Structures are given as C-alpha cells and as structure tokens.
Coordinates of C-alpha atoms and ligand atoms in Angstrom, one line a residue:
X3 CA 0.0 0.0 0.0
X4 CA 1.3 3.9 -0.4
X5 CA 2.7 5.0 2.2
X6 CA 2.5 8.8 1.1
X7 CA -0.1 11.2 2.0
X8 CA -3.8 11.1 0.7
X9 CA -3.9 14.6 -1.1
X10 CA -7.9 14.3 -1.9
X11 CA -8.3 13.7 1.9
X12 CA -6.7 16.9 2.7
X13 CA -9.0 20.1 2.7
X14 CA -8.0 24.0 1.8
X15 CA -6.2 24.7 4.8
X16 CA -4.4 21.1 5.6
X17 CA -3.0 21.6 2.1
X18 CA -1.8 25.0 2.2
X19 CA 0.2 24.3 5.6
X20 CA 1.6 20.9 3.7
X21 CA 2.5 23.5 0.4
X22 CA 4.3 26.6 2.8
X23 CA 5.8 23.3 4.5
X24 CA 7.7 22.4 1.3
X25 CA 8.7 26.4 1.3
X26 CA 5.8 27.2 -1.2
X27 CA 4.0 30.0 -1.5
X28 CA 0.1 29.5 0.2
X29 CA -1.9 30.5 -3.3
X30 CA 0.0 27.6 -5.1
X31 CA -2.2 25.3 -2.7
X32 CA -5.6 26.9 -4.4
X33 CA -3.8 25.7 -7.8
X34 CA -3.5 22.1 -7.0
X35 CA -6.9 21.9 -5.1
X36 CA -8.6 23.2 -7.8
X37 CA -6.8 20.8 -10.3
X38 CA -7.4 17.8 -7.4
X39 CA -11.2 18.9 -7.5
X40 CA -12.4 20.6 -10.1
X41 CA -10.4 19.6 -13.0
X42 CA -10.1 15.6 -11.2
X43 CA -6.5 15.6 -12.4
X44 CA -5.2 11.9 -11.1
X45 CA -1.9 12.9 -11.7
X46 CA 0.9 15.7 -10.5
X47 CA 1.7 15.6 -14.3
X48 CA -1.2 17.2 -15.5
X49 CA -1.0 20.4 -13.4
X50 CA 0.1 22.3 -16.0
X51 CA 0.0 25.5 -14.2
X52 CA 2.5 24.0 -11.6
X53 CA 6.5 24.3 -12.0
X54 CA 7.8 20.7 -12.4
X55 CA 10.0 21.8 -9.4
X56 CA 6.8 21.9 -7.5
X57 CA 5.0 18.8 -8.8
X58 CA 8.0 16.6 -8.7
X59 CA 7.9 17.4 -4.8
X60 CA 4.1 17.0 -4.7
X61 CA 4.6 13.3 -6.4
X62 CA 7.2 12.4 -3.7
X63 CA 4.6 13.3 -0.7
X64 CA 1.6 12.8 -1.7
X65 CA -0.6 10.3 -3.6
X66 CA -4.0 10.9 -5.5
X67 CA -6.3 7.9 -4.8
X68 CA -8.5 6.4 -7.3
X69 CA -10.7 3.6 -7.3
X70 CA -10.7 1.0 -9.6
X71 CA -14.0 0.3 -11.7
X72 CA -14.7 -3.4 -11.2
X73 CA -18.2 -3.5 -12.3
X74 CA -20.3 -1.3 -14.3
X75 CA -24.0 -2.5 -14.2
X76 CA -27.1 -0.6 -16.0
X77 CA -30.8 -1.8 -14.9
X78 CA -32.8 -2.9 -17.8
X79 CA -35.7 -1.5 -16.6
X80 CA -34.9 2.2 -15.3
X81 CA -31.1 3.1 -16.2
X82 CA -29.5 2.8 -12.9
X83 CA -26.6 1.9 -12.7
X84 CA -24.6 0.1 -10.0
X85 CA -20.7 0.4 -9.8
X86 CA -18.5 -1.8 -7.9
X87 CA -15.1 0.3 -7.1
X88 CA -11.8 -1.5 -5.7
X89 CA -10.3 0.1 -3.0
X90 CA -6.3 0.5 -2.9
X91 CA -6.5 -2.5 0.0
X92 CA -8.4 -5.1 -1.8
X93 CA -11.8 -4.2 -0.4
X94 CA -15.3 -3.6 -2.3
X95 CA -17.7 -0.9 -2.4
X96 CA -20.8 0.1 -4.1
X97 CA -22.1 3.3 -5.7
X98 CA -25.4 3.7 -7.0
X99 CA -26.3 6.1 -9.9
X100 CA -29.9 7.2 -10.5
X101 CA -30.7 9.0 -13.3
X102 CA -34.0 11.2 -12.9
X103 CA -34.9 13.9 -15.8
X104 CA -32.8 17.1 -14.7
X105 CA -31.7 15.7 -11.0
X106 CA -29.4 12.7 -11.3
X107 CA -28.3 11.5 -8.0
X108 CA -25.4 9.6 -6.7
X109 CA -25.9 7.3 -3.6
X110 CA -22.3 7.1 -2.1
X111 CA -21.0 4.8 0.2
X112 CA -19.3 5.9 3.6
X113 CA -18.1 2.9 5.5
X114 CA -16.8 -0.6 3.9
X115 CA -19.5 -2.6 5.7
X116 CA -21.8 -1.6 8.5
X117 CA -21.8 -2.2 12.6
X118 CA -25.5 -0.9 12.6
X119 CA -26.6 -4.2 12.1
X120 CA -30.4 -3.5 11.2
X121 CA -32.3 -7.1 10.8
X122 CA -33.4 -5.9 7.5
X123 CA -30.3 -4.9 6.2
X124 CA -28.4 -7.1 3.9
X125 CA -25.0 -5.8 5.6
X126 CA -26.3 -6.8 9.1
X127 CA -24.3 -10.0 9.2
X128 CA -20.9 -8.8 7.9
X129 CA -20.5 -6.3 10.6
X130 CA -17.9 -3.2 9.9
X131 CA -14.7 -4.0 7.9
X132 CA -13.2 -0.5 7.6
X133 CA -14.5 3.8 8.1
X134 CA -13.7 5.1 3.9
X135 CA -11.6 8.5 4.2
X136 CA -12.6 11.8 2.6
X137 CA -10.9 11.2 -1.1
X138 CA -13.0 7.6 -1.0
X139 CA -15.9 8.9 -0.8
X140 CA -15.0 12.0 -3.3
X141 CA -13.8 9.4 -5.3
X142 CA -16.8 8.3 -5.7
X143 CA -18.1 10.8 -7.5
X144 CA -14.8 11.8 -9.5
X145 CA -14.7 8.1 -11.3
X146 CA -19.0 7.7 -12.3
X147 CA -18.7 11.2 -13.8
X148 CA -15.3 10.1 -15.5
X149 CA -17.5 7.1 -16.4
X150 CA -20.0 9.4 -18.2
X151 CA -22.7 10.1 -15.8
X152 CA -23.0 13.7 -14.6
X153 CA -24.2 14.3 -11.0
X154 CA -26.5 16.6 -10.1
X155 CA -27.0 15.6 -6.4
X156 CA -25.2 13.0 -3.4
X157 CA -27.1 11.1 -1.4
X158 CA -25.0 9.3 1.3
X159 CA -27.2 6.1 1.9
X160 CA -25.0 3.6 0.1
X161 CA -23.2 0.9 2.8
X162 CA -22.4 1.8 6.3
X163 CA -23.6 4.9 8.7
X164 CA -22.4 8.0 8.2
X165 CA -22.7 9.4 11.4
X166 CA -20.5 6.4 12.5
X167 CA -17.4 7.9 10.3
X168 CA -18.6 11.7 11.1
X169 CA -14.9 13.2 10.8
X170 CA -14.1 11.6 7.6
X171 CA -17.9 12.3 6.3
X172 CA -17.9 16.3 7.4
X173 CA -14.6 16.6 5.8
X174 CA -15.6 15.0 2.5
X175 CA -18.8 17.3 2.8
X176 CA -16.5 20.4 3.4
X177 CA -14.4 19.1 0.4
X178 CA -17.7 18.5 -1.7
X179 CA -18.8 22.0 -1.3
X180 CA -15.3 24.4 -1.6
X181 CA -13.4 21.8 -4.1
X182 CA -15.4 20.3 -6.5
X183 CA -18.1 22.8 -6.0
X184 CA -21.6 21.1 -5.1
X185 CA -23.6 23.2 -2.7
X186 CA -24.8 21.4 0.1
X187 CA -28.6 21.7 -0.4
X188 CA -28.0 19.0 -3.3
X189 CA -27.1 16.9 -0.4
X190 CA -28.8 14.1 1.8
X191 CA -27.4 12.4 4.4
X192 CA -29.0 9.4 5.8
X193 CA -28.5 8.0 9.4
X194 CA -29.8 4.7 11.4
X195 CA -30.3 7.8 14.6
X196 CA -27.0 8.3 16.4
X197 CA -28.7 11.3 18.5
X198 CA -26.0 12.5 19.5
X199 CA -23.9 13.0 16.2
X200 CA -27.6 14.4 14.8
X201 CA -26.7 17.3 17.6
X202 CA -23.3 17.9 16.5
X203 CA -24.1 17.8 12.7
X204 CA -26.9 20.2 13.7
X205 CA -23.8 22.6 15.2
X206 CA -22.2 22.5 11.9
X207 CA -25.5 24.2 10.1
X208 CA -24.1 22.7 7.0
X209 CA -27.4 23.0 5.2
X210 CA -27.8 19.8 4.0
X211 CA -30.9 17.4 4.6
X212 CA -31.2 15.1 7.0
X213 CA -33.0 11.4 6.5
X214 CA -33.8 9.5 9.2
X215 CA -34.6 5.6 9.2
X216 CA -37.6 5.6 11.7
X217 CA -38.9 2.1 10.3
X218 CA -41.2 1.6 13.9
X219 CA -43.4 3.4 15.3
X220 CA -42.6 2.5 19.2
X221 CA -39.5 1.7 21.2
X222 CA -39.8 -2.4 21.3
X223 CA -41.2 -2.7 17.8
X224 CA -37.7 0.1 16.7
X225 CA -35.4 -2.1 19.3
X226 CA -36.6 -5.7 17.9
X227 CA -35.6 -4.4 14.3
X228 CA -32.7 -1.8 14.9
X229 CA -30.7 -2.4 17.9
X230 CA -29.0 1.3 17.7
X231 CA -32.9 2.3 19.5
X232 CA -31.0 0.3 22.4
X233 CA -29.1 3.1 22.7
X234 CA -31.0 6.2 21.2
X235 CA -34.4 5.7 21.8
X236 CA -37.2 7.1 19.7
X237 CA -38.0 10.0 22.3
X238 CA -34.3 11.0 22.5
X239 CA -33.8 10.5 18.7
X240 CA -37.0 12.5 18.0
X241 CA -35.0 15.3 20.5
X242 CA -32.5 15.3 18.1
X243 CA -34.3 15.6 15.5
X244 CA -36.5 18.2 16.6
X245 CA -33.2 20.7 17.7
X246 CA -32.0 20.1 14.4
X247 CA -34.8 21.7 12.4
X248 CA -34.9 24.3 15.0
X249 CA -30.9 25.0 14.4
X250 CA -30.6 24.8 11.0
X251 CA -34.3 25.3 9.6
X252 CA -34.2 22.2 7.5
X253 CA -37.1 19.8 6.8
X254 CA -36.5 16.4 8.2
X255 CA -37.2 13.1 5.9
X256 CA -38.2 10.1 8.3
X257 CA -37.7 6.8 6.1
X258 CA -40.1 4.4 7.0
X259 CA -39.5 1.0 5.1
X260 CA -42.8 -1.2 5.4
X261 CA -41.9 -4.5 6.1
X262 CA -45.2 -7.7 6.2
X263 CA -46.1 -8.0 9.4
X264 CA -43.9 -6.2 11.2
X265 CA -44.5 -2.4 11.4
X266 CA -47.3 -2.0 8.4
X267 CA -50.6 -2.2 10.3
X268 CA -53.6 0.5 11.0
X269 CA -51.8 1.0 14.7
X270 CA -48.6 1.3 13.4
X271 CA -49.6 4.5 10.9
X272 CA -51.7 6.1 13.9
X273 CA -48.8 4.9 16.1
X274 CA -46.4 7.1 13.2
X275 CA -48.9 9.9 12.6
X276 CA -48.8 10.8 16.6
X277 CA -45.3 10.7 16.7
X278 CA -44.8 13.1 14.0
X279 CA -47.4 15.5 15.6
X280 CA -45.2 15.7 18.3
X281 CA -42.5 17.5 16.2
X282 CA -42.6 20.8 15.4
X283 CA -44.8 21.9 12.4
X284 CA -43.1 21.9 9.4
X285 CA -40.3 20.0 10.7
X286 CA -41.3 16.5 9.1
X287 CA -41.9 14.6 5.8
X288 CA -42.3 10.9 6.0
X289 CA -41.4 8.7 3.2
X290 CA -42.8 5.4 3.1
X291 CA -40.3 2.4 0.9
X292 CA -41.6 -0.8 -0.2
X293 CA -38.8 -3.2 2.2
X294 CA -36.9 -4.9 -0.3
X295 CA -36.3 -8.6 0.7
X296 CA -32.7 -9.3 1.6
X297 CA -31.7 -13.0 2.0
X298 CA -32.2 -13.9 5.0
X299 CA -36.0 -14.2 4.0
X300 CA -37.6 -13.4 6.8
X301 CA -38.3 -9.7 6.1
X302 CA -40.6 -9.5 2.8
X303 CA -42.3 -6.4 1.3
X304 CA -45.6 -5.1 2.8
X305 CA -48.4 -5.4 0.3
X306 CA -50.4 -2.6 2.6
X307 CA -48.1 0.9 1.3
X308 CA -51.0 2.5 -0.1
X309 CA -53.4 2.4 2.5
X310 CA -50.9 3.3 5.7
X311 CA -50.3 6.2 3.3
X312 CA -53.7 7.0 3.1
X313 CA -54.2 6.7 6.9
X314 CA -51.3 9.1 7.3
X315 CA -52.4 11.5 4.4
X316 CA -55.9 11.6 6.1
X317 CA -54.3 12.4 9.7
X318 CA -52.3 15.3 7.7
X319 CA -49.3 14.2 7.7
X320 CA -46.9 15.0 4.6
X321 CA -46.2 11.4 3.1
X322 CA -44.8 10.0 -0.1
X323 CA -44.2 7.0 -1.4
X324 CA -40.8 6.1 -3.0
X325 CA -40.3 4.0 -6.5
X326 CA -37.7 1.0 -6.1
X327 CA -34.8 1.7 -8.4
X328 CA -32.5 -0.8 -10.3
X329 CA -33.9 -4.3 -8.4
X330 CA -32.8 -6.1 -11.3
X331 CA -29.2 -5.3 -10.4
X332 CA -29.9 -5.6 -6.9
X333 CA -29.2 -1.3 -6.1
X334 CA -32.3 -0.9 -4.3
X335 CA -32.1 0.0 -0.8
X336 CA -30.4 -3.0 1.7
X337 CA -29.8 -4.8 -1.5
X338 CA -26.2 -4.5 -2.2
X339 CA -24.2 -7.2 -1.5
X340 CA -21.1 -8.6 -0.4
X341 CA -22.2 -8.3 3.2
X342 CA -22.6 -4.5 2.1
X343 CA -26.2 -2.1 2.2
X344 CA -27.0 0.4 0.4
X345 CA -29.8 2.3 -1.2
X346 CA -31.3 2.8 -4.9
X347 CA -34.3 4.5 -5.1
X348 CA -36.1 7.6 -6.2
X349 CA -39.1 9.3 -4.6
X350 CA -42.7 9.3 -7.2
Ligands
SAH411 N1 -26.9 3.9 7.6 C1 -27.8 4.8 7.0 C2 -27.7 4.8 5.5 C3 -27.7 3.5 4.7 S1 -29.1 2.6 4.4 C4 -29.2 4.6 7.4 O1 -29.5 3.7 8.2 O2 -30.1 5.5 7.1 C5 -30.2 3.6 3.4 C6 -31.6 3.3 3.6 O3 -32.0 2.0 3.2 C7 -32.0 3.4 5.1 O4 -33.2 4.1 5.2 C8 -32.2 1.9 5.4 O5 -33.0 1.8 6.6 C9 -32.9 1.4 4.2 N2 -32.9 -0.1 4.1 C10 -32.0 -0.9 4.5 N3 -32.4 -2.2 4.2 C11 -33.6 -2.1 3.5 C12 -34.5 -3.0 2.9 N4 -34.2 -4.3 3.0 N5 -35.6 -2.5 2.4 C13 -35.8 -1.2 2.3 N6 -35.0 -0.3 2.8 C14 -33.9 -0.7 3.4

C-alpha cells in the first residue's frame, strides 16, 4: 500500500500548511486543489499551471487515490446503474447512480461494511470492515462522472452509517462543497439515529438534509428491528431531530420501510402519525419504501403501502411514497451485497 499522504483527503487549509511546508508560496495550494477537485486531475503531471519543481515534490509526498471500476451495471428496466469500485486495500464498495430527468443523484457509500446491524439490512451479518476516508468517498463521484454520468445531487445512503465515520464524512462534505463545487442543499445524508452525532451535525449548520430511518413506530417494535434504539431511543432521537430543524431550519425526511407483518398495520400508521405530531410543524416529511427482501428471507415487502399512506395523508401528515430503483441489479435499498447495504431508489 502507499505510504505517502492522501492529497484528496486533505482540505483548503491542511494543504496550504503541507504546500508553505515544502517552502511554497500559500496560493499555489488553491492551484492544486482546484486541479485535485475541479479539473479531477489523477496525476501531478497534468498540473500544468505547476512548475515541475513543484509537482515533482508534490509526487514524492503525496498520492492521488483512485478507485478501480470493477463493475459497471445498467438496470434494464430504469437506467440505474450500480458500480462496484476496488479500494487500494483489496476491499469492495458500491455506488449507485440514478438518473432522474434534470436531477441525477449519486448514492455514495461511507463505511466498507456496517456495525449498525439492522435485521433488515443485507450488511447486518458482515458487521464493519473499515470507516472510507474523505478522497473515497470523493472518489466516488470523481470516477462515475469520468465514467459518463454527470451528478446533479449525493445522497450518502449507500453501505455503512455516516454518522458512525462523522470526521471523515464532514470533511468530504467540506471538500464536496469548496473543491469540487456542489452546494450542500443537493445533499442528503441518511443516518440509522446516532442522536447525539444528529446534535453535532446540527452545530455544523451545514445545510444539507437530514433522513432518518424511523422504520417503527414504538421503542420495542424500533429495538426488535434496529438495535441502535437500544441506545437512542425514539423520544431521544426524535429530540434530536427536533433541535436540528430548529438550528438549522431544514425539513427532516423520516424513512419508513414497510416490512409484512412487522410495522405496516392501521396502529402502526396512527402509532407514526402521533409521533410526527409531536415534532414541530413543518419540521417533518415521511417517506414510506416498499422493504426490499434481503436474503435472509424473513423480512418480505408489505403489500399494505397504499393504504398506511392514506391513513397518514388523512391524519395530515406530509407522506410519499418512493419507487424502487435498479432491483434487477440488486441497487435498491439493503440490496447490495457482499455483506454490504445500500440504497437505490427515487421518490414518485
Ligand atoms: N446507515 C444509513 C444509510 C444507509 S441505508 C441509514 O440507516 O439510514 C439507506 C436506507 O435503506 C435506510 O433508510 C435503510 O434503513 C434502508 N434499508 C436498508 N435495508 C432495507 C431493505 N431491505 N428494504 C428497504 N430499505 C432498506
């Protein structure tokens, strides 16, 4: 593996102490970012701005990490497409592309595994292999436009929990925003409900959007299915929630997948609608997503979406229902495999 220093990791100011420390000038470090970021150069070589004097000592430091395109797969039946990248350590991880008439999004992954382990997920058994580093997750999005899809907006629901890898996910955010130039309201980040990581995001007022996998309506039914309510519990996570509209002024979007049997009954949706009454108005959208079956087999889809959005839409509460993307490729949401989740959907 490289031993030299992850350049795409490093953000405005990391780089311009690592430039003055090679006795640089500080502006030369606003070159190379924007060539790291901007122009995605993947080598010193093609900074043409940049004395060779410069980039020769750049190549000795530093390193520009890329992933390595393993798989490239398009859904026959919507145009998603699935990517499998290579890590420099012999791990996997999965992107998902949706295209969607003037907003294309890209679902980007944030851990290599998960340590969440939701019974619904398809990563629950596998547990947490490895946190990815800012440039892994920017690279992300530097090799599927490279590949020919352009990106209008990042979701970060592909495998693992971002709040779980918060430094590494708030610098690639930081990075995302002053580098390669994506403003943060075309931005969704999507958490399991570490409460107290929600309260520190909140401090950040990054203005992005929050979503947050509710999936129950009450603590046991939450606990039985997500053992991270063990910890955070709904009123505490609902807290959370609720101080982070108030701090940043940003709707909140509670995922709710509806599994058979399990949380998709007349009780469960009053259960839900009561709940989000308790937030403040305007705080709250909920999202309802057909479960997608993962192995294991003992979670199957709900056949009863439309009418526990009805209930909810007749107890006014703002509700939609999202369209599975890419199943055929296995991209939809807890689908991707390898002992790795991840998402692949679109709302309707
Ligand atoms: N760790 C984050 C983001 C990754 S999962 C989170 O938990 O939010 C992205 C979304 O897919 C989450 O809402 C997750 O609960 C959902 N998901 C996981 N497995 C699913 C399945 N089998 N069917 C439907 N949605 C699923």
């Amino acid at each position: 593996m490289d031993k030299k220093t992850d350049i795409l990791s490093l953000n405005l100011n990391e780089l311009t102490r690592e430039i003055v420390g090679l006795s640089e000038r500080g502006f030369r470090a606003k070159q190379v970012f924007e060539w790291l970021h901007s122009k995605k150069a993947t080598d010193f070589s093609e900074m043409s701005n940049i004395c060779d004097q410069l980039k020769d000592k750049l190549g000795k430091k530093f390193c520009i990490k890329s992933l390595n395109m393993q798989k490239r797969l398009v859904s026959s039946t919507d145009n998603t497409v699935k990517y499998l990248y290579g890590l420099d350590d012999g791990n996997k991880i999965e992107t998902v592309f949706m295209p969607r008439k003037g907003k294309n999004s890209l679902c980007v992954s944030s851990q290599v595994g998960c340590r969440m382990g939701c019974k619904f997920c398809a990563s629950g058994a596998s547990g947490l292999e490895r946190d990815l580093a800012p440039s892994e997750m920017l690279a992300q999005l530097y090799e599927t436009a490279r590949a020919g899809d352009q990106i209008d907006s990042v979701v970060i629901m592909g495998v693992g929990e971002p709040l779980d890898n918060f430094a590494n996910v708030v610098k690639f955010l930081e990075i995302l925003q002053s580098g390669y130039g994506m403003s943060l309201r075309r931005v969704s980040l999507s958490t399991c409900g570490l409460a107290d990581k929600i309260d520190e995001l909140a401090g950040l007022r990054l203005g992005l959007t929050l979503s947050v996998s509710l999936h129950a309506s009450n603590d046991a039914d939450r606990s039985a299915i997500m053992p991270i309510n063990k910890r955070f519990n709904l009123k505490t996570l609902l807290d959370s929630c609720a101080g982070y509209f108030e701090k940043t002024g940003r709707r909140i979007s509670y995922e709710y997948a509806l599994i058979d049997g399990v949380n998709d009954k007349g009780d469960d949706a009053a259960r839900l609608a009561r709940l989000m009454k308790g937030l403040p108005d305007g705080s709250y959208h909920v999202n309802l997503i057909p479960a997608n079956a993962v192995e294991s087999g003992s979670f199957n889809k709900s056949a009863r979406i439309r009418p526990f959005a009805g209930r909810l839409a007749k107890e006014n509460i703002n509700v939609t229902v999202r369209r599975t993307l890419g199943a055929d490729i296995n991209a939809a949401c807890g689908q991707l495999r390898g002992g790795r989740r991840g998402c692949g959907q679109g709302e309707k």
